[in-house]
Short mmCIF file of C-alpha atoms in Angstrom, two decimals:
data_model
loop_
_atom_site.label_atom_id
_atom_site.label_comp_id
_atom_site.label_asym_id
_atom_site.label_seq_id
_atom_site.Cartn_x
_atom_site.Cartn_y
_atom_site.Cartn_z
CA MET A 1 8.24 -24.99 66.36
CA GLU A 2 10.73 -23.53 63.88
CA THR A 3 10.04 -26.41 61.49
CA LEU A 4 6.33 -25.57 61.61
CA PHE A 5 7.05 -21.90 60.86
CA ILE A 6 9.16 -22.90 57.85
CA LEU A 7 6.47 -25.27 56.57
CA ILE A 8 3.77 -22.57 56.83
CA SER A 9 6.08 -20.09 55.10
CA TRP A 10 6.68 -22.55 52.25
CA LEU A 11 2.96 -23.20 51.83
CA LEU A 12 2.27 -19.47 51.71
CA ALA A 13 4.99 -19.03 49.09
CA LEU A 14 3.46 -21.77 46.93
CA VAL A 15 -0.03 -20.27 47.25
CA THR A 16 1.30 -16.81 46.37
CA TRP A 17 3.47 -17.84 43.41
CA LEU A 18 1.24 -20.34 41.62
CA PRO A 19 -1.70 -18.18 40.40
CA SER A 20 0.31 -15.40 38.73
CA GLY A 21 2.95 -17.84 37.50
CA ALA A 22 0.40 -20.14 35.88
CA TYR A 23 -1.22 -17.15 34.19
CA VAL A 24 2.12 -15.97 32.77
CA LEU A 25 3.02 -19.49 31.62
CA ILE A 26 -0.25 -19.97 29.74
CA LYS A 27 -0.47 -16.42 28.44
CA PHE A 28 3.06 -16.29 27.02
CA GLY A 29 3.74 -19.46 25.08
CA ASN A 30 2.25 -22.26 27.19
CA PRO A 31 5.26 -24.59 26.74
CA ILE A 32 5.86 -28.20 27.93
CA GLN A 33 2.17 -29.09 27.84
CA ASP A 34 3.11 -32.77 27.79
CA GLN A 35 4.79 -32.61 31.23
CA PRO A 36 2.33 -31.32 33.86
CA VAL A 37 4.70 -31.63 36.82
CA HIS A 38 7.28 -29.42 35.13
CA ARG A 39 4.53 -27.00 34.11
CA LEU A 40 3.74 -26.63 37.81
CA ILE A 41 7.41 -25.99 38.61
CA PHE A 42 7.79 -23.41 35.85
CA SER A 43 4.57 -21.74 37.01
CA LEU A 44 5.93 -21.44 40.53
CA LEU A 45 9.24 -20.02 39.29
CA LEU A 46 7.47 -17.47 37.12
CA GLY A 47 5.23 -16.60 40.05
CA ALA A 48 8.26 -16.08 42.29
CA ALA A 49 9.74 -13.82 39.60
CA THR A 50 6.66 -11.63 39.16
CA THR A 51 6.03 -11.54 42.91
CA SER A 52 9.57 -10.31 43.52
CA GLY A 53 9.01 -7.48 41.04
CA LEU A 54 5.72 -6.48 42.68
CA LEU A 55 7.26 -6.60 46.16
CA GLY A 56 10.21 -4.58 44.90
CA ALA A 57 7.86 -1.83 43.77
CA ILE A 58 5.93 -1.94 47.06
CA SER A 59 9.17 -1.78 49.05
CA LEU A 60 9.91 1.66 47.61
CA PHE A 61 7.05 3.02 49.74
CA SER A 62 6.38 0.46 52.47
CA PRO A 63 8.08 -2.14 54.67
CA ILE A 64 7.58 -5.69 53.44
CA SER A 65 5.78 -8.03 55.80
CA VAL A 66 3.92 -11.30 55.43
CA LEU A 67 0.69 -9.32 54.98
CA TRP A 68 1.70 -8.41 51.45
CA PRO A 69 1.99 -11.98 50.07
CA VAL A 70 -1.23 -12.90 51.89
CA SER A 71 -3.02 -10.04 50.12
CA ILE A 72 -1.40 -10.88 46.77
CA SER A 73 -2.35 -14.55 47.05
CA ILE A 74 -6.01 -13.76 47.74
CA PHE A 75 -6.40 -11.46 44.75
CA THR A 76 -4.42 -13.63 42.30
CA ALA A 77 -6.04 -16.89 43.42
CA ILE A 78 -9.44 -15.43 42.55
CA GLY A 79 -8.40 -13.48 39.45
CA PHE A 80 -6.32 -16.24 37.85
CA ARG A 81 -8.32 -19.28 39.00
CA LYS A 82 -8.88 -20.44 35.42
CA SER A 83 -5.11 -20.71 34.99
CA TRP A 84 -3.71 -22.15 38.21
CA ILE A 85 -6.38 -24.71 39.12
CA PRO A 86 -5.91 -26.81 35.92
CA VAL A 87 -2.10 -26.57 36.23
CA LEU A 88 -2.24 -27.83 39.82
CA LEU A 89 -4.76 -30.62 39.17
CA GLU A 90 -2.84 -31.91 36.14
CA ALA A 91 0.41 -31.95 38.14
CA VAL A 92 -1.20 -33.86 41.01
CA SER A 93 -2.63 -36.34 38.51
CA GLY A 94 0.82 -36.80 37.01
CA ILE A 95 2.43 -37.42 40.40
CA LYS A 96 -0.20 -40.05 41.23
CA LYS A 97 1.08 -42.08 38.28
CA TRP A 98 4.56 -42.37 39.76
CA PRO A 99 5.80 -45.75 41.02
CA VAL A 100 5.47 -46.22 44.78
CA LEU A 101 9.24 -46.06 45.30
CA LEU A 102 9.40 -42.62 43.71
CA LEU A 103 6.58 -41.39 45.93
CA ILE A 104 8.41 -42.68 49.01
CA GLY A 105 11.64 -41.09 47.79
CA ALA A 106 9.91 -37.75 47.28
CA ALA A 107 8.40 -37.86 50.79
CA LEU A 108 11.78 -38.69 52.34
CA PHE A 109 13.54 -35.97 50.40
CA PHE A 110 10.97 -33.39 51.45
CA GLY A 111 11.12 -34.43 55.11
CA ILE A 112 14.92 -34.38 55.26
CA THR A 113 15.11 -31.02 53.46
CA LEU A 114 12.56 -29.50 55.83
CA LEU A 115 14.49 -30.73 58.88
CA VAL A 116 17.84 -29.53 57.54
CA SER A 117 16.32 -26.14 56.72
CA SER A 118 15.32 -25.71 60.36
CA LEU A 119 18.89 -26.12 61.61
CA GLU A 120 21.27 -23.31 62.52
CA SER A 121 22.78 -21.62 59.50
CA LEU A 122 26.00 -23.08 58.10
CA ASN A 123 26.63 -19.99 56.00
CA ASN A 124 28.83 -17.22 57.41
CA ASP A 125 27.06 -14.60 55.32
CA SER A 126 23.84 -15.19 57.25
CA GLY A 127 25.30 -13.42 60.25
CA LEU A 128 27.37 -11.04 58.15
CA TYR A 129 24.46 -9.43 56.32
CA TYR A 130 21.61 -11.71 55.17
CA ILE A 131 19.64 -11.53 58.42
CA GLN A 132 20.26 -7.82 58.93
CA PHE A 133 19.22 -6.99 55.38
CA VAL A 134 16.00 -9.00 55.73
CA LYS A 135 15.18 -7.14 58.95
CA TRP A 136 15.73 -3.79 57.23
CA ILE A 137 13.27 -4.84 54.53
CA ASN A 138 10.77 -6.00 57.17
CA ASN A 139 10.87 -2.79 59.15
CA TYR A 140 11.43 0.02 56.65
CA ALA A 141 10.71 1.02 53.10
CA VAL A 142 13.89 1.06 51.04
CA VAL A 143 16.39 3.30 52.88
CA PRO A 144 18.36 5.93 50.91
CA GLY A 145 22.08 5.27 51.19
CA LEU A 146 21.68 2.06 53.20
CA ALA A 147 24.83 0.60 51.61
CA ASN A 148 26.88 3.31 53.35
CA LEU A 149 26.31 1.38 56.59
CA HIS A 150 27.50 -1.91 55.09
CA ASP A 151 28.46 -2.36 51.46
CA ARG A 152 26.81 -5.81 51.36
CA PHE A 153 23.41 -4.17 51.88
CA GLY A 154 23.88 -2.76 48.39
CA PHE A 155 23.94 -6.20 46.75
CA ASN A 156 20.13 -6.08 46.78
CA SER A 157 19.16 -9.64 45.89
CA HIS A 158 15.48 -10.18 45.07
CA TRP A 159 15.84 -13.51 46.87
CA HIS A 160 16.25 -11.62 50.14
CA LEU A 161 13.19 -9.56 49.28
CA LEU A 162 11.18 -12.77 48.93
CA THR A 163 12.72 -14.08 52.15
CA ALA A 164 11.56 -10.96 53.97
CA ALA A 165 8.05 -11.24 52.52
CA PHE A 166 7.60 -14.78 53.83
CA ASN A 167 9.20 -14.08 57.21
CA LEU A 168 6.74 -15.18 59.89
CA HIS A 169 8.79 -13.49 62.63
CA PRO A 170 8.31 -9.82 61.66
CA PHE A 171 8.29 -8.58 65.26
CA ASP A 172 10.83 -11.03 66.67
CA GLN A 173 14.32 -12.23 65.90
CA PHE A 174 14.49 -13.45 62.32
CA GLU A 175 14.92 -17.22 62.40
CA GLY A 176 14.74 -17.73 58.65
CA ASN A 177 12.24 -19.38 56.37
CA ASP A 178 14.93 -20.81 54.13
CA LEU A 179 13.18 -20.62 50.78
CA ASN A 180 16.26 -22.39 49.43
CA GLY A 181 14.89 -25.62 50.86
CA LEU A 182 11.55 -25.10 49.13
CA LEU A 183 13.27 -24.39 45.82
CA LEU A 184 15.38 -27.53 46.15
CA CYS A 185 12.25 -29.59 46.82
CA LEU A 186 10.60 -28.22 43.67
CA PHE A 187 13.56 -29.16 41.52
CA ALA A 188 13.73 -32.57 43.17
CA LEU A 189 10.07 -33.03 42.21
CA GLY A 190 10.97 -32.27 38.59
CA SER A 191 13.94 -34.60 38.73
CA LEU A 192 11.86 -37.49 40.02
CA ASP A 193 9.20 -36.90 37.37
CA SER A 194 11.84 -36.88 34.65
CA ALA A 195 13.34 -40.07 36.06
CA SER A 196 9.95 -41.77 35.85
CA ARG A 197 9.57 -40.64 32.22
CA LEU A 198 12.99 -41.88 31.11
CA THR A 199 11.71 -45.46 31.13
CA LYS A 200 9.30 -44.50 28.31
CA GLU A 201 10.86 -41.54 26.54
CA GLN A 202 14.54 -40.62 26.37
CA ASP A 203 15.24 -37.00 25.58
CA SER A 204 17.77 -34.38 26.65
CA PHE A 205 15.24 -32.43 28.74
CA ASN A 206 14.30 -35.34 31.00
CA LEU A 207 17.86 -36.66 31.11
CA THR A 208 19.12 -33.26 32.32
CA TRP A 209 16.50 -33.03 35.06
CA ALA A 210 16.95 -36.67 36.10
CA LEU A 211 20.73 -36.38 36.49
CA PHE A 212 20.84 -33.01 38.20
CA PRO A 213 20.19 -34.41 41.73
CA LEU A 214 23.66 -36.00 41.68
CA PRO A 215 25.28 -32.93 43.30
CA PHE A 216 22.22 -32.07 45.45
CA TYR A 217 23.83 -33.42 48.62
CA LEU A 218 26.67 -30.96 48.10
CA LEU A 219 24.27 -28.03 48.46
CA VAL A 220 23.26 -28.76 52.05
CA ARG A 221 25.06 -25.74 53.47
CA PHE A 222 22.84 -23.45 51.38
CA LEU A 223 19.63 -24.94 52.82
CA THR A 224 20.11 -23.29 56.21
CA SER A 225 20.33 -19.72 54.91
CA SER A 226 18.83 -17.34 52.39
CA ALA A 227 22.00 -17.43 50.28
CA PRO A 228 21.24 -16.49 46.66
CA ASP A 229 23.86 -19.00 45.49
CA LEU A 230 21.40 -21.89 45.37
CA PRO A 231 18.61 -20.18 43.39
CA SER A 232 21.19 -18.70 41.02
CA THR A 233 22.33 -22.30 40.41
CA LEU A 234 18.91 -23.92 40.06
CA ILE A 235 16.90 -21.30 38.14
CA PRO A 236 19.26 -21.48 35.13
CA LEU A 237 18.52 -25.23 34.96
CA ALA A 238 14.91 -24.30 34.27
CA TYR A 239 15.49 -21.86 31.44
CA PHE A 240 18.37 -23.76 29.85
CA SER A 241 16.40 -27.02 29.86
CA LEU A 242 13.39 -25.24 28.34
CA LEU A 243 15.63 -23.73 25.69
CA LEU A 244 16.98 -27.20 24.99
CA LYS A 245 13.55 -28.83 24.80
CA GLU A 246 11.63 -26.28 22.79
CA LYS A 247 14.54 -25.00 20.65
CA ASP A 248 13.15 -22.43 18.20
CA ARG A 249 9.67 -22.89 19.65
CA SER A 250 10.79 -21.73 23.08
CA SER A 251 8.79 -18.92 24.57
CA LEU A 252 11.04 -15.88 24.60
CA PRO A 253 8.91 -14.02 27.20
CA ILE A 254 9.11 -16.92 29.66
CA LEU A 255 12.83 -17.41 29.13
CA GLY A 256 13.46 -13.69 29.44
CA CYS A 257 11.40 -13.47 32.62
CA LEU A 258 13.34 -16.30 34.29
CA LEU A 259 16.70 -14.94 33.12
CA ILE A 260 16.01 -11.46 34.51
CA PHE A 261 14.76 -13.01 37.74
CA ALA A 262 18.01 -14.96 38.08
CA ALA A 263 19.99 -11.78 37.39
CA THR A 264 18.14 -9.91 40.17
CA VAL A 265 18.91 -12.81 42.49
CA LYS A 266 22.59 -12.77 41.55
CA VAL A 267 23.87 -10.29 38.98
CA LEU A 268 26.35 -12.58 37.23
CA SER A 269 23.45 -14.67 35.89
CA VAL A 270 22.91 -11.95 33.28
CA LEU A 271 25.83 -13.47 31.37
CA HIS A 272 23.57 -16.40 30.52
CA ALA A 273 21.84 -14.10 28.04
CA ILE A 274 24.59 -15.00 25.58
CA ALA A 275 23.01 -18.45 25.19
CA PHE A 276 19.71 -16.82 24.16
CA LEU A 277 21.17 -14.83 21.27
CA PRO A 278 20.37 -17.48 18.60
CA LEU A 279 16.73 -17.60 19.77
CA LEU A 280 16.52 -13.81 19.83
CA TYR A 281 17.93 -13.67 16.30
CA TRP A 282 15.38 -16.25 15.13
CA VAL A 283 12.48 -14.33 16.74
CA ALA A 284 13.66 -11.02 15.24
CA LYS A 285 14.10 -12.64 11.82
CA ARG A 286 10.49 -13.80 11.97
CA ARG A 287 9.50 -10.25 12.95
CA ASP A 288 7.70 -11.62 15.98
CA TRP A 289 7.48 -8.22 17.64
CA LYS A 290 4.72 -9.42 19.94
CA SER A 291 7.10 -11.88 21.63
CA ILE A 292 9.81 -9.25 21.89
CA GLY A 293 7.37 -6.70 23.31
CA SER A 294 5.97 -9.21 25.81
CA THR A 295 9.50 -10.10 26.90
CA ILE A 296 10.34 -6.45 27.50
CA ILE A 297 7.17 -5.94 29.54
CA LEU A 298 7.71 -9.02 31.73
CA ALA A 299 11.40 -8.23 32.20
CA SER A 300 10.57 -4.64 33.15
CA ILE A 301 8.12 -5.76 35.85
CA ILE A 302 11.02 -7.50 37.59
CA LEU A 303 13.97 -5.34 36.59
CA ALA A 304 12.62 -1.80 37.05
CA PRO A 305 11.91 -2.12 40.82
CA TRP A 306 15.29 -3.82 41.31
CA ILE A 307 17.12 -0.95 39.60
CA ALA A 308 15.07 1.59 41.58
CA ARG A 309 16.05 -0.14 44.83
CA ASN A 310 19.69 -0.10 43.72
CA VAL A 311 19.58 3.63 43.09
CA VAL A 312 17.94 4.42 46.43
CA GLN A 313 20.18 2.16 48.48
CA THR A 314 23.48 2.86 46.75
CA GLY A 315 23.20 5.68 44.21
CA TYR A 316 24.19 3.28 41.40
CA LEU A 317 22.12 1.45 38.78
CA VAL A 318 24.05 -1.75 39.52
CA PHE A 319 26.14 -2.01 42.67
CA PRO A 320 29.09 -2.38 43.11
CA MET A 321 29.81 -1.62 39.42
CA GLU A 322 31.11 1.88 40.02
CA SER A 323 31.89 2.34 36.32
CA ILE A 324 28.14 2.64 35.62
CA ASP A 325 28.00 6.02 37.32
CA LEU A 326 24.96 7.89 35.99
CA ILE A 327 23.16 8.99 39.15
CA ASN A 328 24.05 11.96 41.33
CA VAL A 329 22.37 11.87 44.75
CA ASP A 330 23.66 13.03 48.12
CA TRP A 331 23.37 9.56 49.72
CA LYS A 332 25.50 7.91 47.07
CA VAL A 333 28.18 5.46 48.17
CA PRO A 334 31.54 7.10 47.36
CA ASN A 335 32.96 5.87 44.06
CA GLU A 336 36.16 4.63 45.68
CA LEU A 337 34.27 2.58 48.28
CA ALA A 338 32.02 1.06 45.60
CA GLY A 339 35.11 0.14 43.60
CA ASN A 340 36.73 -1.42 46.65
CA ALA A 341 33.58 -3.46 47.28
CA ARG A 342 33.72 -4.80 43.73
CA LYS A 343 37.43 -5.57 44.03
CA MET A 344 36.96 -7.34 47.36
CA VAL A 345 34.23 -9.57 45.91
CA ASP A 346 36.49 -10.43 42.98
CA THR A 347 39.56 -11.00 45.15
CA HIS A 348 37.71 -13.10 47.71
CA ALA A 349 36.17 -15.27 44.98
CA ARG A 350 39.63 -16.05 43.63
CA THR A 351 41.88 -16.16 46.67
CA GLY A 352 39.58 -16.50 49.69
CA SER A 353 41.05 -13.25 50.99
CA TYR A 354 39.87 -9.64 51.15
CA ASP A 355 43.42 -8.36 50.74
CA LEU A 356 43.13 -5.85 47.89
CA SER A 357 46.85 -6.10 47.20
CA LYS A 358 46.03 -9.43 45.54
CA TYR A 359 43.47 -7.86 43.21
CA GLY A 360 44.32 -8.25 39.53
CA ALA A 361 46.99 -10.89 40.13
CA PRO A 362 47.72 -13.18 37.16
CA THR A 363 45.58 -16.31 36.96
CA SER A 364 48.62 -18.52 37.41
CA THR A 365 49.21 -17.10 40.90
CA TRP A 366 45.75 -17.87 42.29
CA ILE A 367 44.15 -20.70 40.32
CA GLY A 368 45.86 -23.46 42.33
CA PHE A 369 44.89 -21.94 45.67
CA TRP A 370 41.37 -21.20 44.44
CA PHE A 371 40.81 -24.82 43.43
CA SER A 372 42.23 -26.15 46.70
CA VAL A 373 40.00 -24.06 48.98
CA GLN A 374 36.70 -24.39 47.13
CA SER A 375 33.97 -26.16 49.04
CA LYS A 376 32.80 -29.55 47.95
CA SER A 377 29.61 -27.87 46.77
CA VAL A 378 31.40 -25.76 44.19
CA LEU A 379 33.72 -28.54 43.07
CA GLY A 380 30.82 -30.96 42.73
CA LEU A 381 28.89 -28.57 40.53
CA LEU A 382 31.95 -27.84 38.40
CA LEU A 383 32.66 -31.52 37.87
CA PHE A 384 29.00 -32.21 37.15
#
């Protein structure tokens, strides 16, 4: 039964994301027209991004239940039908051209991923705060000072907002819809399509997508939870590969939208903006203010609700960065506690411990231990 719930949740997510995502893709640059399967994947990612921003705004005033994506999908499917129907039909036509072995491989991959996603969570953070945070989103509008109950509630990932929206157990114990599994299937689809194209055309874009499945098996533990680690790993593949393929022709609004989405899933992804500086310089040099303006608008749709949720839940623009202390509200997480939360995240990432006495230790004292205790998932991705 749980497998069926997950499958329905995935289908609803696809139906909700595709219309708005296809519209954004076509409206702002319309890249990779020669690869319909990847156009479908980029459309779905852009749709997830814009949907997360819309849900973030709604969550300021209302609990988030499955009724919201159902309503969104109905309106966008009708309003953007001229965008999403051609994108979908062209992708299906492209998949039909695959060799039989690739089709069988795709079916097996999807089936295995769906079954693994229905298993009990292998991620400790699911019980620590993922499930509780999703239930808060399901049952209440954003709660002022929520992070005072548990500092992890202040991390405010848009991935958990999407997880809550597609939760088909709103009045029962949250079992999980594991959107991570759906995301992995989408990227596997792109990888298989790129593999089929490499026999005819060798380029860096298709080679990157075709080789990326090598560490997929190392990501299994993320399939059974709503951990933002997997999307924050996969989404950058999309915008970096697009940047690589299109070079100076890349659509800045689309890249900016995906980058901001990744940053609202996991804050550290914002550092990837450094790679976009040459493109931004080139766009500014051309005085392409339309692209810059469009990028700001798309980014704001996603970023503004995320910042608003941060302020309401924690009293900070970005939590737990206590140094960015511009808001004064009575529910604010005390500065010292916010700082300790940041230090614990940093210390745990390096040493596997929450002992703050180890915070700020020289690299030489923790790098050996850090490398020895990393999961195979992390090591595999580093080596890849």
